[in-house]
XYZ file of C-alpha atoms in Angstrom:
298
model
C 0.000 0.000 0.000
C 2.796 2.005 0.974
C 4.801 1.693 -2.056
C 1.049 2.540 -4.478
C 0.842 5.382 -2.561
C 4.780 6.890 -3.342
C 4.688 5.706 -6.340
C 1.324 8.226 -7.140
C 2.394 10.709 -5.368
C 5.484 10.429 -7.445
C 3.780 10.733 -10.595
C 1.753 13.793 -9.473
C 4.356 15.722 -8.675
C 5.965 14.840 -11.681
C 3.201 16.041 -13.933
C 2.414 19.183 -12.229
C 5.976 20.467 -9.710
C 8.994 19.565 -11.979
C 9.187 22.634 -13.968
C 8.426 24.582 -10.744
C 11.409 23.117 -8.587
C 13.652 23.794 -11.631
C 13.034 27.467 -12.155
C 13.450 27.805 -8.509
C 16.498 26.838 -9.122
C 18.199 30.014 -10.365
C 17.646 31.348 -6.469
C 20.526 31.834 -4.554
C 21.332 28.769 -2.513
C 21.307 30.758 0.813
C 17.380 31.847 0.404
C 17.309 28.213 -1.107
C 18.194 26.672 2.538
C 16.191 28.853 4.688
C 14.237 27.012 7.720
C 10.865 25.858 6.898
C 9.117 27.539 10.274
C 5.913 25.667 10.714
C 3.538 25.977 13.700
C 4.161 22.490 16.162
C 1.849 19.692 15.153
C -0.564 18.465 17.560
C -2.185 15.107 17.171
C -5.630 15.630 18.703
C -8.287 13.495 17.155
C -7.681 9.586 15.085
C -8.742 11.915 12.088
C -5.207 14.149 12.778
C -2.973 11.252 13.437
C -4.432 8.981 10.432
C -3.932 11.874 8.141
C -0.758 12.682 9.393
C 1.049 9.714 9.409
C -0.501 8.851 5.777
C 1.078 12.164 4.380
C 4.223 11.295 6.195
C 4.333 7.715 4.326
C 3.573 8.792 1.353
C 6.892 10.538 0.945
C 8.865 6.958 1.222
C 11.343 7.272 -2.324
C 9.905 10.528 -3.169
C 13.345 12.308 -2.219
C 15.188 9.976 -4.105
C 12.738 9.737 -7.131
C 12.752 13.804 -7.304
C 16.749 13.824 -7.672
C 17.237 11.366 -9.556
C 14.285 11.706 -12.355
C 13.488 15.370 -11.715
C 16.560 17.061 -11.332
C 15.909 18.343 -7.385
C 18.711 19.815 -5.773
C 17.696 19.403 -1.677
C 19.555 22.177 -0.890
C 16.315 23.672 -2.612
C 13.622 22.203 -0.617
C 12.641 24.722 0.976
C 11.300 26.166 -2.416
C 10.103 22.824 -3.406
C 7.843 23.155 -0.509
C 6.534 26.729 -1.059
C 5.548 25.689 -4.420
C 3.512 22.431 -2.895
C 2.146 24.437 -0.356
C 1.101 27.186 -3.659
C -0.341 24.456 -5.640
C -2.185 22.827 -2.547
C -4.145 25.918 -1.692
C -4.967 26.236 -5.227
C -6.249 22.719 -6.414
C -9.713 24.135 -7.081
C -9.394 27.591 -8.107
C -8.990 27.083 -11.904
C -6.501 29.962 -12.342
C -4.253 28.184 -10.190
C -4.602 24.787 -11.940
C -4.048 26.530 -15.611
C -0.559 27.917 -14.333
C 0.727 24.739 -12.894
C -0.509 22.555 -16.056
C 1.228 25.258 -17.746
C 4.330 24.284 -15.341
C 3.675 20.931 -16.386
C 3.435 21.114 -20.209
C 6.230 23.450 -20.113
C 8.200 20.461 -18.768
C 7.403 18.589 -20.855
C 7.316 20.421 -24.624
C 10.888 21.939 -23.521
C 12.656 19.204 -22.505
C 12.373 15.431 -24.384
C 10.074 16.649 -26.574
C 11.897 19.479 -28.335
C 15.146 17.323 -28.066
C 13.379 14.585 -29.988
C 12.064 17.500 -32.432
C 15.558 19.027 -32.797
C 17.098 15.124 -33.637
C 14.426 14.499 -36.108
C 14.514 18.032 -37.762
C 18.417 17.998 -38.152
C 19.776 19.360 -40.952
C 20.671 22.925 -42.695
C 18.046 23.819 -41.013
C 17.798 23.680 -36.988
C 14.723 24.154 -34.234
C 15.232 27.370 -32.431
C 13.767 27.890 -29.156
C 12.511 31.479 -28.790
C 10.431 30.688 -32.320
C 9.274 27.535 -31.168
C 7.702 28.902 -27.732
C 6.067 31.364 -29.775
C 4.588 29.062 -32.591
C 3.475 26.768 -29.551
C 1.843 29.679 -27.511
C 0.125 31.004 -30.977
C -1.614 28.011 -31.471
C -2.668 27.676 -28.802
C -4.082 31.145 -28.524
C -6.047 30.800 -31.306
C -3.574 33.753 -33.395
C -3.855 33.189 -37.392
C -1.846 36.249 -37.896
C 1.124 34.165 -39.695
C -0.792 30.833 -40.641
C -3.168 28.437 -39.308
C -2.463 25.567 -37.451
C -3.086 22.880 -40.192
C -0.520 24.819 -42.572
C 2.037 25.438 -39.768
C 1.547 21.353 -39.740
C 2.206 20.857 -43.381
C 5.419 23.329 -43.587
C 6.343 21.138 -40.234
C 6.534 17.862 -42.375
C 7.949 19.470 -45.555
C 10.834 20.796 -43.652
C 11.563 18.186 -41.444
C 11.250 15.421 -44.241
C 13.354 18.036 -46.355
C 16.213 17.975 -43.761
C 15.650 14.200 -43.709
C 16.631 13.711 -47.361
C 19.443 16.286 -47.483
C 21.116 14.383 -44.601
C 20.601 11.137 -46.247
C 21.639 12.240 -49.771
C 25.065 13.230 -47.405
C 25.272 10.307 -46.326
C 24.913 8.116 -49.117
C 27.195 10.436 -51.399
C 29.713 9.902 -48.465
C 29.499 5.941 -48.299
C 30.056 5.974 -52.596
C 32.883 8.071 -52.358
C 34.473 5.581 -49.879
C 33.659 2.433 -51.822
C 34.725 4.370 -55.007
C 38.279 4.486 -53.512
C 37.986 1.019 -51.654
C 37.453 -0.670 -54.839
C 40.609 0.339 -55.833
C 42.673 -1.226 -53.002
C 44.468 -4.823 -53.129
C 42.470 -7.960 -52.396
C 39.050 -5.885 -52.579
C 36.555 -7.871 -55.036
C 33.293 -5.792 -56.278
C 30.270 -7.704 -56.543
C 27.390 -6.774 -59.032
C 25.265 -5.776 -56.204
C 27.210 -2.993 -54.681
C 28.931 -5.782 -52.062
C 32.678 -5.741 -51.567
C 35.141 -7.496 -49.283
C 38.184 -8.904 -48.790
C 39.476 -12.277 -48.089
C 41.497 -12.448 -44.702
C 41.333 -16.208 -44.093
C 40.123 -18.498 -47.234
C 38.222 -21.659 -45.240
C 37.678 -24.935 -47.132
C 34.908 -26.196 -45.396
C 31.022 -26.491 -46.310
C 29.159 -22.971 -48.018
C 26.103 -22.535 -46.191
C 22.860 -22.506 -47.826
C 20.299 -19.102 -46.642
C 18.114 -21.237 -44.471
C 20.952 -22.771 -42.042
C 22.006 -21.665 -38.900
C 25.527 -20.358 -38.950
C 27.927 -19.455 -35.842
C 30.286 -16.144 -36.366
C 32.505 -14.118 -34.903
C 32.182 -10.301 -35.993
C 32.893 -6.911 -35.687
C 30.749 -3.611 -37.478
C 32.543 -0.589 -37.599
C 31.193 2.749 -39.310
C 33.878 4.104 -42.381
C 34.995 6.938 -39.816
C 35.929 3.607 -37.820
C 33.530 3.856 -34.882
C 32.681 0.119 -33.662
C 28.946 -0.493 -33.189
C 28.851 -3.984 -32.790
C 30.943 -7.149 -32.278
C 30.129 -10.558 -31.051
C 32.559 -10.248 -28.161
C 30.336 -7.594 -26.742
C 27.807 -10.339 -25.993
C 30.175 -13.028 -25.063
C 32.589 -16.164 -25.772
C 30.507 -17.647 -27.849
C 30.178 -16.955 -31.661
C 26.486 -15.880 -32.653
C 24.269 -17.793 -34.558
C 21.346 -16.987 -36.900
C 20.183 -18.130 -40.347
C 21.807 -15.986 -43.474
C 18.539 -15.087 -44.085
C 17.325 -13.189 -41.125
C 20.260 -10.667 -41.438
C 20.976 -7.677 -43.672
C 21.291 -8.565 -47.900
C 25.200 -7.516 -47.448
C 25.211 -10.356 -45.037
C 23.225 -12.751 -46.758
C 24.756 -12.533 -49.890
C 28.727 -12.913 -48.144
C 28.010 -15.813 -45.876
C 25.870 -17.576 -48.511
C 29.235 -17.444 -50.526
C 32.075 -17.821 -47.645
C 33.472 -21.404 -46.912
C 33.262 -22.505 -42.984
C 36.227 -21.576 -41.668
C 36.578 -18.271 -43.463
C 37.725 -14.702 -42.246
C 36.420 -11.655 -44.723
C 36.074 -8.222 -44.477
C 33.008 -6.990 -45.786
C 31.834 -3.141 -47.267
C 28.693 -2.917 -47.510
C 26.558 -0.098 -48.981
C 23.472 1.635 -47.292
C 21.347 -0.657 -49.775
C 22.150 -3.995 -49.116
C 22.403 -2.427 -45.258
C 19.809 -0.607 -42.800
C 19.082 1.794 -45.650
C 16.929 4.714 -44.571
C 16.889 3.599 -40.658
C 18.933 4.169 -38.062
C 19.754 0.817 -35.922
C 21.341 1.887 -32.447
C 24.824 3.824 -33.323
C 24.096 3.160 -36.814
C 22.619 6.336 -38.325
C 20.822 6.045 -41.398
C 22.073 5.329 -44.657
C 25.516 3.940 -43.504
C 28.131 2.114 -45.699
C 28.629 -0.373 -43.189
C 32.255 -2.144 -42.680
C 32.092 -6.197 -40.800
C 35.020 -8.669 -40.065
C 33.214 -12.053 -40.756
C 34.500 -15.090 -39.487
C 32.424 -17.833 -40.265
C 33.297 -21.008 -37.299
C 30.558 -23.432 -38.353
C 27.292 -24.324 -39.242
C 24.909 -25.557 -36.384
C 23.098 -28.888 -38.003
């Protein structure tokens, strides 16, 4: 019971007292640790002490939940509590609940929101905040004076899918240009597809076929050489999957490498992730694997 409680007390101050604490913040840290002075409390009646002890279990986690998901200095909980205190006397005068959902949304909108906004809108163009605040606060006003909110919605998408396409078209140019010169190195073989690799260790065992279960060692590295991936990172053993639940560069190399084997493989954004981004892989990455094929699991 204890724990239901915290927990929804947790999420209520989360929703409406997160942006509050924070802009208290920026007060200096001597007002910050002034006293609480409260009158004594005197437990008089079963109502008093029930109520009292219920607020006081309540708070079980909530210190550690507020610093650790809210960003609550203690030294500032003395504001923390004269901004409770605000919102408690307030809880049904409806001025008082518009400013602290206005707390709330401000929270919100301004911090994982807009980052998300500003990752998926990156390109030559960038999210600004002043401008953003003041589109947001427009709308919802109701003021038309620059455009309505269905066209501010459509520009939205053009631009951000615009910015989309001009980093991928980077991207891919980038990834040519380094299989344009890779192709020109010792030991590299270009397949029709857009594939390349390089023998490092020529196996003679059995080629697998796309629907059996292979064991490899490997290691993914972007062209600026940042490592994504490697089998180590997951343990001794080598991993094992079919050839054909992996991406075409893949399939198409292991379906042609002899057990045994050790190749270096480029592969293009095509026969890769293409237009998605897969953990530290952004999108439309020429994508660079050390394939060592051990066996295949009967």
């Amino acid at each position: 019971m204890k724990k239901i409680l915290t927990i929804a007390l947790a999420l209520v101050v989360s929703a409406s007292f997160s942006t509050v604490s924070a802009a208290r913040k920026k007060k200096d840290k001597k007002d910050a640790k002034t006293e609480v002075v409260k009158a004594p409390v005197k437990l008089l009646s079963g109502n008093d002490t029930l109520s009292y002890t219920t607020g006081m279990a309540v708070t079980n986690g909530l210190i550690s939940y507020m610093q650790s998901q809210l960003g609550v200095d203690t030294a500032y909980m003395a504001d923390f509590i004269a901004g409770f205190e605000e919102a408690v006397k307030g809880l049904n005068d409806p001025r008082q609940k518009a400013r602290i959902a206005g707390f709330s949304i401000a929270d919100q909108v301004g911090g994982r929101m807009l980052s998300s906004l500003r990752q998926e809108a990156d390109g030559p163009d960038s999210i600004c905040d002043e401008m953003f605040f003041r589109g947001f606060t427009d709308a919802l006003l109701g003021d038309t004076t620059v455009m309505t909110v269905n066209k501010a919605e459509t520009l939205s998408r053009e631009k951000i899918d615009a910015n989309r396409q001009a980093k991928f078209a980077e991207q891919i140019a980038k990834g040519r240009a380094f299989l344009e010169e890779n192709a020109k190195k010792e030991g590299v073989i270009s397949l029709p597809s857009g594939l390349q690799y390089k023998v490092l260790k020529q196996g003679d065992g059995v080629v697998p076929q796309t629907t059996d279960k292979v064991k490899v060692h490997y290691e993914g590295r972007l062209i600026d050489g940042t490592v994504f991936d490697a089998s180590s990172k997951h343990g001794t053993e080598p991993a094992t999957f079919r050839p054909d639940q992996v991406i075409k560069g893949w399939t198409e190399a292991l379906t042609m490498m002899p057990v045994g084997s050790k190749w270096q493989l480029f592969i293009p954004q095509e026969l890769g992730y293409g237009e998605r981004a897969a953990g530290q892989i952004p999108p439309c990455s020429t994508l660079i694997f050390d394939v060592e094929l051990v066996g295949i699991d009967k």
